[in-house]
Amino acid sequence: MFRLILATIVASCWMAVSSAQLIAGVGSADITPPIGELNMMGYAALGQDSRGIHFRLKARAFIFASSLTSPRFVYVSTDTAAMSLVAKGMAITALHSMFGSDPAASYYSDENILLSATHGHSGTGGYNDDFLYQVTSFGVIPGSREAIANGVAAAIYAAHHDLVQNAGSPNTLAIGQGFCDNCSINRSPFAYNNNPAAERAKYGVDHDQYFPVVTVKNSARLRGVASWMPVHGTSMNETNELVSGDNKGAASYFFENDQRKAGNPSFVAAFGQSNAGDVSPNTSGGRCTDTGAPCDGTASSCGGKYQKCIARGPGYEEGGMRLSTKLIGTYQYHAAKAVAESSATPMTGSRVDFRHAYVNMSNVQVNVDGQMIKTCLPSMGSSFAAGTIDGTATSLSAQGANSSNPFLSFIRDLILTTPTPELTACQLPKPILLPTGMLNVPYPWQPQILPLQLGIIGSKLAIIGLPAEITTMAGRRLREAVLNVLVADGVLDKDATVAVAGLSNTYASYTSTFEEYEIQSYEAASTIYGPRTLDAYIQLFTQMAHSFTDPSAAVPKGTPPVNHSAKDLSLVTPVVLDAPPIGKKFGDVTAQPIAAAVVGDVVTAQFACAHPRNGDGNHNAGLNGGPSFMTVEQLQGNNWVTFLDDSVWDTTYAWYRDGVAASLCNVEWWVGETIPVPSGTYRFRLYGMAKASVPIVGDIFTPISGASNSFTVSPSKTGNCPNNRRRGASGAPTTPIKTFC
Ligand SMILES: *[C@@H]1O[C@H](CO)[C@@H](O)[C@H](O)[C@H]1NC(C)=O
Ligand SMILES: *[C@@H]1O[C@H](CO)[C@@H](O)[C@H](O)[C@H]1NC(C)=O
Ligand SMILES: *[C@@H]1O[C@H](CO)[C@@H](O)[C@H](O)[C@H]1NC(C)=O
Ligand SMILES: *[C@@H]1O[C@H](CO)[C@@H](O)[C@H](O)[C@H]1NC(C)=O
Ligand SMILES: *[C@@H]1O[C@H](CO)[C@@H](O)[C@H](O)[C@H]1NC(C)=O
Ligand SMILES: *[C@@H]1O[C@H](CO)[C@@H](O)[C@H](O)[C@H]1NC(C)=O
């Protein structure tokens, strides 16, 4: 009884303290990687090389704190396929140098900054730290990590200033659940269905349709929205060669663009990744590539062949992958917006805290019902090579060993490495294809020391930074285990939310449940530390959770993995030189746009240009002084003023090689698709950087630019976009395309 009274008194004091409000800062910055014949990360598809930009990639940062002098937690969502510890280290160095002598720099460290990749598959790769993930990119791609690091630092720095600037006004943080039942499907239902029936019955569906949405407001102004809807960034397929944020980047773009149009340009919307390991955006399901018929229901195969079953997004028939990306992005946006406009639960409490540990995941003793079972050295199973309905990874499998990629010769030689009997037994029932934990040449193929991170934000939210792609059910188990501890310890309220931020800080492939592991689907084959991988994570994260109230439960901070980036291989061949096409000068227009366009047209032009890997040639040609390879300019009086750049959804920039050293660049404008276009006169501009090699002097880079003829834009006559045709110079409609009406 006495204890009860004491507890009540303590609880009410706590209530008084917790009425202190939480504050937040938001910021974003460009992280678009180098482009031009550089392998894109995600599909592991040799030959999927970047050649241009649909829309730019961003880092979006949210800083949470309870005052300007208290600890912070920094959540950053990056439009990348995965994350790299080396890039994270570089980002922190860059951030601290931005702060200079400002002591506020000390609020930001490796331990409280969480970088979570959205897992889009349409950005240049070559930034990963471990060898397996560098194979298809021919090693490290120069500039790729720098693009991530500098953008992440700039986003956090902007968020810091936003935090300081808004700390004095009433910040309102709230949390709610978004709902989307047409954003995703489970792509490995046969594996999911091996989870216990009673557990599946608790959820009804085989993928998460509810997802956490955090909103940050000052009075009525919406400053930021962060959300965690699990769905793969594979709405763009492995034939795409234009940089794109895929469905998550699209969701952010549409939300931010609508706010900008409503006069709220600094608004930031992060659509972060969560337990999407087995979740596809191809909601129309799997079709056989040969017959077009739906794949065999449970096995996701066509006549027993997984490779023949490829899923389709909701826009496949009408507008291909671009429309699928738009639809899945828009659905996520609308679901998050509904929460922002509703009466979400205020985020109470005032403790912002974090835990971070480097753990050797191959060496965890997992307590399974009293029996201690050790995790295993990393290994990839055979089904990894078979891929999923979202594409295959055959270029990494044995069949790819004879390809022209010199990196694959490592595989040809090392694939013969036989796993030890201990490793074989440890990984059972996985048939080991690559015993990566035994492969350390030229450096480790997969990580063993992993960063594990947990943040609490008041008494309504915790964020788990998990360095892997975790399946639906595995994510649910992890979330619930951590929530139970935090609620039991009184750290979080009963109605609190635990968000899993997937693909955080580094990349360690997948995590499936023990039962899914038995089925050895693609996700299980890529669950690298063996059948008890998930149980090891749950054990470690619940310990970290408990350590918020009981320091003796702490997971030792550990030491980061060896930084072997000084030994990084990079077999990416440099651009030799640029020459204009015969009879042309750099910047000449080789195909002029139509003279008179209407809203709903897709207007195109083509320029003699230079290799995009040399850079854009004018680092601040874009909107707000941003970088851009192309712009649309509007005639205002006698001046041409930048109207759009290559960061927006409505434009594309695509480079093509013409002969040996010449380049042609196609630019496109989907007039009025997301940005209203006043009637007027417009033209395209093109920017680039031409490379010449001069004996003795060395490489010389020269900025180039060009401008197209002007053209007029008038409103669509019917208001119904009848002209949804690509329009080149002749004005004749060419390819019919479903646009946006
Ligand atoms: C990729 O999507 C495009 C439609 O945008 C389609 O034509 C193509 O067949 C798809 N490729 C694969 C491999 O799915
Ligand atoms: C998908 O869901 C969103 C949000 O609930 C809804 O607005 C949209 O109409 C749905 N689309 C389809 C094709 O069902
Ligand atoms: C991690 O643990 C494994 C298994 O005990 C061990 O072989 C390996 O050397 C450890 N790795 C590191 C980097 O300490
Ligand atoms: C789904 O389908 C495409 C083919 O249309 C496939 O290449 C991709 O990997 C899967 N993901 C999506 C969404 O397209
Ligand atoms: C690779 O090439 C060698 C020699 O040309 C051949 O014997 C072998 O069968 C090939 N392997 C594969 C997987 O195609
Ligand atoms: C790793 O080493 C590279 C140099 O190769 C350095 O730039 C980077 O800052 C280091 N990263 C960390 C986290 O120490």
Coordinates of C-alpha atoms in Angstrom, one line a residue, residues 194-644:
N194 CA 4.8 -20.4 -42.0
N195 CA 4.4 -18.1 -39.0
P196 CA 2.1 -19.5 -36.3
A197 CA -1.5 -19.3 -37.2
A198 CA -2.5 -17.6 -33.9
E199 CA 0.1 -14.9 -34.5
R200 CA -1.1 -14.3 -38.0
A201 CA -4.7 -14.2 -36.8
K202 CA -3.8 -11.3 -34.5
Y203 CA -3.0 -9.1 -37.5
G204 CA -5.4 -10.4 -40.2
V205 CA -3.2 -9.1 -43.1
D206 CA 0.2 -10.3 -44.2
H207 CA 1.7 -6.7 -44.4
D208 CA 1.3 -3.6 -42.2
Q209 CA -1.3 -1.2 -43.5
Y210 CA -1.2 1.0 -40.4
F211 CA 1.9 3.1 -39.9
P212 CA 3.2 5.8 -37.5
V213 CA 2.9 9.4 -38.5
V214 CA 4.5 12.2 -36.5
T215 CA 3.5 15.8 -37.1
V216 CA 5.3 18.9 -36.1
K217 CA 3.3 22.1 -36.0
N218 CA 3.7 25.7 -34.7
S219 CA 0.1 26.7 -34.0
A220 CA -1.5 26.1 -37.4
R221 CA 1.6 25.9 -39.5
L222 CA 2.6 22.4 -40.5
R223 CA 6.4 22.3 -40.3
G224 CA 7.1 18.6 -40.8
V225 CA 5.7 15.1 -41.1
A226 CA 7.8 11.9 -40.5
S227 CA 6.2 8.6 -41.2
W228 CA 7.2 4.9 -41.4
M229 CA 5.1 3.0 -44.0
P230 CA 6.8 -0.3 -44.9
V231 CA 7.0 -0.8 -48.6
H232 CA 10.0 -1.5 -50.9
G233 CA 11.3 1.3 -53.1
T234 CA 10.8 -0.8 -56.3
S235 CA 8.0 0.9 -58.1
M236 CA 10.7 1.8 -60.7
N237 CA 12.0 -1.4 -62.2
E238 CA 15.5 -2.5 -63.1
T239 CA 15.2 -1.0 -66.6
N240 CA 15.1 2.5 -65.2
E241 CA 18.2 4.6 -65.6
L242 CA 17.0 8.0 -64.4
V243 CA 17.7 8.9 -60.7
S244 CA 14.4 8.8 -58.9
G245 CA 13.4 8.7 -55.2
D246 CA 10.9 6.0 -56.2
N247 CA 7.5 5.8 -54.3
K248 CA 8.9 7.2 -51.0
G249 CA 10.7 10.1 -52.7
A250 CA 7.6 10.7 -54.7
A251 CA 5.4 10.8 -51.6
S252 CA 7.8 13.4 -50.0
Y253 CA 7.8 15.4 -53.2
F254 CA 4.0 15.5 -53.6
F255 CA 3.4 16.5 -50.0
E256 CA 6.2 19.1 -49.9
N257 CA 5.2 20.4 -53.4
D258 CA 1.6 20.9 -52.3
Q259 CA 2.7 22.7 -49.1
R260 CA 5.0 24.9 -51.2
K261 CA 2.1 25.8 -53.5
A262 CA 0.1 26.7 -50.4
G263 CA 2.9 29.1 -49.2
N264 CA 4.7 26.8 -46.8
P265 CA 8.1 26.2 -48.6
S266 CA 10.1 25.0 -45.7
F267 CA 7.8 22.1 -44.9
V268 CA 9.6 18.7 -44.8
A269 CA 7.9 15.3 -45.3
A270 CA 9.9 12.2 -44.6
F271 CA 8.5 8.9 -45.8
G272 CA 10.9 6.6 -44.0
Q273 CA 11.4 2.9 -44.5
S274 CA 10.3 0.3 -42.0
N275 CA 9.6 -3.4 -41.9
A276 CA 9.4 -3.8 -45.7
G277 CA 11.6 -6.8 -46.0
D278 CA 8.8 -8.8 -47.7
V279 CA 6.7 -5.9 -48.9
S280 CA 6.3 -4.9 -52.5
P281 CA 4.6 -1.9 -54.1
N282 CA 3.7 -4.1 -57.1
T283 CA 0.1 -4.3 -55.9
S284 CA -1.2 -5.8 -59.1
G285 CA 0.7 -8.9 -58.1
G286 CA 3.0 -11.3 -59.9
R287 CA 2.6 -12.0 -63.7
C288 CA 4.5 -14.6 -65.7
T289 CA 6.9 -12.8 -68.1
D290 CA 6.2 -15.4 -70.8
T291 CA 2.4 -15.8 -70.7
G292 CA 1.3 -12.7 -68.8
A293 CA -0.9 -14.9 -66.6
P294 CA -0.8 -14.5 -62.8
C295 CA 1.9 -16.5 -61.1
D296 CA 1.2 -19.7 -59.1
G297 CA -0.5 -18.4 -56.0
T298 CA 1.6 -19.6 -53.1
A299 CA 4.9 -20.2 -54.7
S300 CA 5.2 -16.9 -56.6
S301 CA 6.6 -18.8 -59.6
C302 CA 5.7 -19.7 -63.1
G303 CA 5.9 -23.4 -63.7
G304 CA 8.3 -23.6 -60.8
K305 CA 10.5 -20.8 -62.0
Y306 CA 10.8 -17.8 -59.7
Q307 CA 12.6 -15.7 -62.3
K308 CA 9.7 -15.7 -64.6
C309 CA 7.3 -14.2 -62.1
I310 CA 7.6 -10.4 -62.0
A311 CA 5.1 -8.3 -60.2
R312 CA 3.4 -5.2 -61.6
G313 CA 2.6 -1.9 -60.0
P314 CA -0.9 -0.3 -60.2
G315 CA 0.1 1.9 -63.1
Y316 CA 1.7 -0.8 -65.2
E317 CA -0.9 -0.9 -68.1
E318 CA -1.7 2.8 -68.3
G319 CA 1.6 4.5 -67.6
G320 CA 4.3 2.0 -66.7
M321 CA 6.6 2.3 -63.8
R322 CA 6.5 6.2 -63.7
L323 CA 2.7 6.1 -63.0
S324 CA 3.1 3.2 -60.5
T325 CA 5.6 5.3 -58.6
K326 CA 3.3 8.2 -58.7
L327 CA 0.3 6.2 -57.5
I328 CA 2.1 4.4 -54.6
G329 CA 3.7 7.7 -53.6
T330 CA 0.4 9.6 -53.7
Y331 CA -1.4 6.9 -51.6
Q332 CA 1.3 7.2 -48.9
Y333 CA 1.1 11.0 -49.1
H334 CA -2.7 11.1 -48.7
A335 CA -2.6 8.6 -45.8
A336 CA 0.0 10.7 -43.9
K337 CA -1.8 13.9 -44.7
A338 CA -5.0 12.5 -43.3
V339 CA -3.2 12.1 -40.0
A340 CA -1.7 15.6 -40.1
E341 CA -5.2 17.0 -40.6
S342 CA -6.8 14.9 -37.9
S343 CA -6.7 15.1 -34.2
A344 CA -3.6 13.0 -33.7
T345 CA -2.5 12.2 -30.1
P346 CA -0.3 15.0 -28.6
M347 CA 3.2 13.7 -27.9
T348 CA 3.6 14.2 -24.2
G349 CA 6.5 13.5 -21.9
S350 CA 9.8 15.4 -22.1
R351 CA 12.5 12.8 -22.0
V352 CA 14.5 12.5 -25.2
D353 CA 17.2 9.9 -24.9
F354 CA 19.1 7.3 -26.9
R355 CA 21.2 4.2 -26.7
H356 CA 23.8 3.1 -29.3
A357 CA 25.9 -0.1 -29.4
Y358 CA 28.3 -1.7 -31.8
V359 CA 27.6 -5.5 -31.6
N360 CA 29.3 -8.4 -33.2
M361 CA 26.2 -10.0 -34.6
S362 CA 28.0 -13.3 -35.5
N363 CA 28.7 -13.8 -31.9
V364 CA 25.5 -13.4 -29.9
Q365 CA 24.4 -16.0 -27.4
V366 CA 20.6 -16.0 -27.8
N367 CA 18.4 -17.3 -25.0
V368 CA 15.7 -19.4 -26.7
D369 CA 13.4 -20.7 -24.0
G370 CA 16.3 -21.2 -21.7
Q371 CA 18.6 -22.8 -24.3
M372 CA 21.6 -20.7 -25.4
I373 CA 22.0 -20.7 -29.2
K374 CA 24.7 -18.8 -31.0
T375 CA 24.2 -16.7 -34.1
C376 CA 26.4 -17.5 -37.1
L377 CA 29.0 -16.0 -39.4
P378 CA 27.3 -14.2 -42.3
S379 CA 26.2 -16.4 -45.2
M380 CA 23.9 -16.0 -48.2
G381 CA 21.6 -18.9 -49.2
S382 CA 20.8 -20.2 -52.6
S383 CA 17.4 -18.5 -52.9
F384 CA 19.2 -15.2 -52.7
A385 CA 20.3 -15.8 -56.3
A386 CA 16.7 -16.6 -57.4
G387 CA 15.5 -13.2 -56.4
T388 CA 11.9 -12.2 -55.8
I389 CA 9.0 -11.0 -57.8
D390 CA 10.6 -7.6 -57.5
G391 CA 13.5 -8.8 -59.7
T392 CA 16.3 -11.2 -59.6
A393 CA 19.9 -11.0 -58.4
T394 CA 21.2 -13.5 -60.9
S395 CA 24.1 -11.3 -61.8
L396 CA 25.5 -12.0 -58.4
S397 CA 25.0 -15.7 -58.6
A398 CA 27.1 -18.5 -60.0
Q399 CA 25.6 -18.0 -63.4
G400 CA 27.1 -14.5 -63.5
A401 CA 30.6 -15.7 -62.9
N402 CA 31.6 -15.5 -66.5
S403 CA 30.3 -11.9 -67.0
S404 CA 32.6 -9.1 -68.1
N405 CA 32.5 -7.6 -64.5
P406 CA 36.0 -8.2 -63.2
F407 CA 34.6 -8.2 -59.7
L408 CA 32.7 -11.3 -60.4
S409 CA 36.0 -13.2 -61.0
F410 CA 36.4 -12.8 -57.2
I411 CA 33.1 -14.7 -56.9
R412 CA 34.2 -17.3 -59.4
D413 CA 37.2 -18.0 -57.3
L414 CA 35.8 -17.6 -53.9
I415 CA 32.5 -19.2 -54.4
L416 CA 34.5 -22.4 -54.3
T417 CA 35.2 -21.6 -50.6
T418 CA 33.4 -24.4 -48.8
P419 CA 31.7 -23.4 -45.6
T420 CA 33.1 -25.1 -42.5
P421 CA 30.9 -27.9 -41.0
E422 CA 30.2 -25.6 -38.1
L423 CA 28.9 -22.8 -40.3
T424 CA 26.8 -25.2 -42.4
A425 CA 25.2 -26.6 -39.2
C426 CA 24.8 -23.1 -37.7
Q427 CA 22.9 -21.8 -40.8
L428 CA 20.6 -24.8 -41.3
P429 CA 18.3 -25.2 -43.0
K430 CA 19.9 -22.6 -45.3
P431 CA 21.8 -24.1 -48.2
I432 CA 24.8 -21.8 -48.2
L433 CA 25.6 -20.2 -51.6
L434 CA 28.2 -17.7 -50.3
P435 CA 29.9 -18.1 -46.9
T436 CA 30.5 -14.4 -46.8
G437 CA 31.7 -14.5 -43.2
M438 CA 34.7 -16.5 -44.4
L439 CA 35.4 -14.1 -47.3
N440 CA 37.6 -11.2 -46.4
V441 CA 39.4 -10.6 -49.7
P442 CA 39.8 -7.8 -50.7
Y443 CA 37.9 -6.8 -47.5
P444 CA 34.9 -8.3 -45.6
W445 CA 32.0 -9.2 -47.9
Q446 CA 29.3 -8.6 -45.3
P447 CA 29.4 -6.8 -41.9
Q448 CA 29.7 -8.5 -38.5
I449 CA 30.0 -5.5 -36.2
L450 CA 26.6 -3.7 -36.4
P451 CA 25.4 -0.4 -35.1
L452 CA 22.2 -0.8 -33.0
Q453 CA 20.4 2.3 -32.0
L454 CA 17.3 3.2 -30.0
G455 CA 15.8 6.6 -29.4
I456 CA 12.9 7.7 -27.1
I457 CA 11.0 10.9 -27.8
G458 CA 8.8 11.8 -24.9
S459 CA 6.4 9.1 -23.6
K460 CA 4.7 8.3 -26.9
L461 CA 7.4 7.3 -29.3
A462 CA 10.5 5.2 -29.6
I463 CA 12.5 4.7 -32.8
I464 CA 14.6 1.5 -33.5
G465 CA 17.5 2.0 -35.8
L466 CA 17.9 -1.5 -37.4
P467 CA 20.7 -2.0 -39.9
A468 CA 18.7 -4.4 -42.0
E469 CA 15.6 -5.0 -44.1
I470 CA 13.2 -6.7 -41.7
T471 CA 10.1 -8.6 -42.8
T472 CA 6.6 -7.7 -41.7
M473 CA 6.2 -10.3 -38.9
A474 CA 9.8 -9.9 -37.7
G475 CA 9.3 -6.2 -37.4
R476 CA 6.1 -6.7 -35.5
R477 CA 7.8 -9.0 -33.0
L478 CA 10.7 -6.6 -32.5
R479 CA 8.4 -3.6 -32.1
E480 CA 6.2 -5.3 -29.6
A481 CA 9.0 -6.7 -27.5
V482 CA 10.6 -3.3 -27.2
L483 CA 7.2 -1.6 -26.5
N484 CA 6.5 -4.1 -23.7
V485 CA 9.7 -3.3 -22.0
L486 CA 9.4 0.4 -22.3
V487 CA 5.8 0.4 -21.1
A488 CA 6.6 -2.0 -18.2
D489 CA 9.5 0.3 -17.2
G490 CA 7.3 3.4 -17.3
V491 CA 9.3 5.0 -20.0
L492 CA 6.5 5.0 -22.5
D493 CA 2.8 5.2 -22.1
K494 CA 0.6 2.2 -22.8
D495 CA -0.7 3.8 -26.1
A496 CA 2.9 4.6 -27.3
T497 CA 4.3 3.7 -30.6
V498 CA 7.6 2.0 -31.5
A499 CA 8.7 2.7 -35.0
V500 CA 11.2 0.4 -36.8
A501 CA 13.5 2.5 -39.0
G502 CA 14.8 -0.1 -41.4
L503 CA 18.2 0.0 -43.3
S504 CA 19.8 2.3 -40.7
N505 CA 23.4 3.3 -40.4
T506 CA 24.8 0.4 -42.4
Y507 CA 23.5 -2.5 -44.4
A508 CA 23.3 -6.1 -43.3
S509 CA 20.8 -7.6 -45.8
Y510 CA 17.6 -9.1 -44.4
T511 CA 16.0 -10.3 -41.2
S512 CA 13.2 -12.8 -41.2
T513 CA 11.4 -14.7 -38.4
F514 CA 12.7 -18.2 -37.4
E515 CA 9.6 -19.7 -39.1
E516 CA 10.1 -17.8 -42.3
Y517 CA 13.8 -18.9 -42.2
E518 CA 12.7 -22.5 -42.4
I519 CA 11.0 -21.8 -45.8
Q520 CA 14.2 -20.2 -47.2
S521 CA 12.6 -17.6 -49.4
Y522 CA 14.7 -14.8 -50.7
E523 CA 14.4 -12.8 -47.5
A524 CA 15.4 -15.8 -45.4
A525 CA 18.3 -16.7 -47.7
S526 CA 19.5 -13.2 -47.1
T527 CA 19.1 -13.4 -43.3
I528 CA 22.8 -13.6 -42.8
Y529 CA 23.4 -14.5 -39.1
G530 CA 21.4 -17.7 -39.2
P531 CA 17.9 -18.8 -38.0
R532 CA 18.2 -16.8 -34.7
T533 CA 19.1 -13.5 -36.2
L534 CA 15.8 -11.9 -35.3
D535 CA 15.9 -13.3 -31.7
A536 CA 19.3 -11.9 -31.3
Y537 CA 18.1 -8.4 -32.3
I538 CA 15.1 -8.7 -30.0
Q539 CA 17.3 -9.7 -27.1
L540 CA 19.7 -6.8 -27.7
F541 CA 17.1 -4.2 -28.3
T542 CA 15.0 -5.1 -25.3
Q543 CA 18.2 -4.9 -23.2
M544 CA 18.9 -1.5 -24.6
A545 CA 15.3 -0.5 -23.9
H546 CA 15.5 -1.7 -20.3
S547 CA 18.8 0.3 -19.8
F548 CA 16.8 3.5 -19.9
T549 CA 15.7 2.7 -16.4
D550 CA 18.3 0.1 -15.4
P551 CA 21.8 1.0 -16.5
S552 CA 23.0 -2.5 -15.5
A553 CA 21.1 -3.8 -18.5
A554 CA 23.1 -1.7 -20.9
V555 CA 24.5 -3.4 -24.0
P556 CA 28.2 -2.4 -24.0
K557 CA 28.9 0.5 -26.4
G558 CA 31.4 -1.6 -28.3
T559 CA 33.8 -0.4 -30.9
P560 CA 33.0 0.4 -34.6
P561 CA 34.1 -2.1 -37.3
V562 CA 37.5 -1.6 -38.8
N563 CA 37.3 1.3 -41.3
H564 CA 38.8 -0.3 -44.4
S565 CA 37.8 2.4 -46.7
A566 CA 41.4 3.3 -47.4
K567 CA 41.7 0.0 -49.2
D568 CA 38.5 0.5 -51.2
L569 CA 38.6 -0.9 -54.7
S570 CA 37.2 1.2 -57.5
L571 CA 37.3 -0.1 -61.0
V572 CA 35.0 2.6 -62.3
T573 CA 36.6 3.8 -65.5
P574 CA 36.8 7.6 -65.8
V575 CA 35.3 9.6 -68.6
V576 CA 38.1 10.0 -71.2
L577 CA 37.0 13.1 -73.1
D578 CA 34.0 14.9 -74.5
A579 CA 33.5 16.0 -78.1
P580 CA 30.5 17.6 -79.6
P581 CA 28.6 15.6 -82.3
I582 CA 30.1 16.2 -85.8
G583 CA 29.2 19.6 -87.1
K584 CA 27.9 20.8 -83.7
K585 CA 29.1 22.8 -80.8
F586 CA 28.5 21.9 -77.2
G587 CA 25.1 23.3 -76.1
D588 CA 23.7 23.3 -79.7
V589 CA 20.1 22.2 -79.9
T590 CA 19.7 19.1 -82.1
A591 CA 15.9 18.9 -81.7
Q592 CA 13.9 22.0 -80.9
P593 CA 10.7 21.9 -78.9
I594 CA 7.3 22.5 -80.4
A595 CA 6.5 26.2 -80.9
A596 CA 3.1 26.2 -79.1
A597 CA 2.3 23.8 -76.4
V598 CA -0.7 23.5 -74.0
V599 CA -0.9 22.3 -70.4
G600 CA -1.0 18.5 -70.5
D601 CA 1.6 18.2 -73.3
V602 CA 5.0 16.6 -72.8
V603 CA 7.4 19.0 -74.5
T604 CA 10.9 17.7 -75.5
A605 CA 14.2 19.0 -76.8
Q606 CA 17.6 17.6 -77.4
F607 CA 21.0 19.2 -77.0
A608 CA 24.6 18.4 -77.9
C609 CA 26.0 18.0 -74.4
A610 CA 28.7 16.4 -72.3
H611 CA 29.1 13.4 -70.0
P612 CA 27.1 14.1 -66.8
R613 CA 29.8 12.5 -64.6
N614 CA 31.9 15.6 -65.2
G615 CA 29.2 17.6 -63.3
D616 CA 26.5 20.0 -64.2
G617 CA 28.8 22.8 -65.1
N618 CA 26.8 25.4 -63.1
H619 CA 26.4 24.4 -59.5
N620 CA 23.6 26.9 -58.8
A621 CA 21.6 27.0 -62.0
G622 CA 18.6 25.5 -60.4
L623 CA 15.8 26.8 -58.2
N624 CA 16.9 28.4 -55.0
G625 CA 20.5 28.3 -56.2
G626 CA 20.5 24.4 -56.3
P627 CA 22.4 22.3 -58.7
S628 CA 20.8 21.4 -62.0
F629 CA 21.6 19.9 -65.4
M630 CA 18.7 21.6 -67.1
T631 CA 16.1 24.2 -66.4
V632 CA 12.9 25.5 -67.9
E633 CA 13.0 29.3 -68.1
Q634 CA 10.1 31.7 -68.3
L635 CA 10.2 35.0 -70.1
Q636 CA 9.5 37.8 -67.7
G637 CA 9.6 41.2 -69.5
N638 CA 13.0 40.9 -71.3
N639 CA 14.5 38.5 -68.8
W640 CA 14.6 34.7 -68.7
V641 CA 13.9 33.5 -65.2
T642 CA 14.4 30.0 -63.9
F643 CA 10.9 28.4 -63.6
L644 CA 11.7 24.7 -63.1

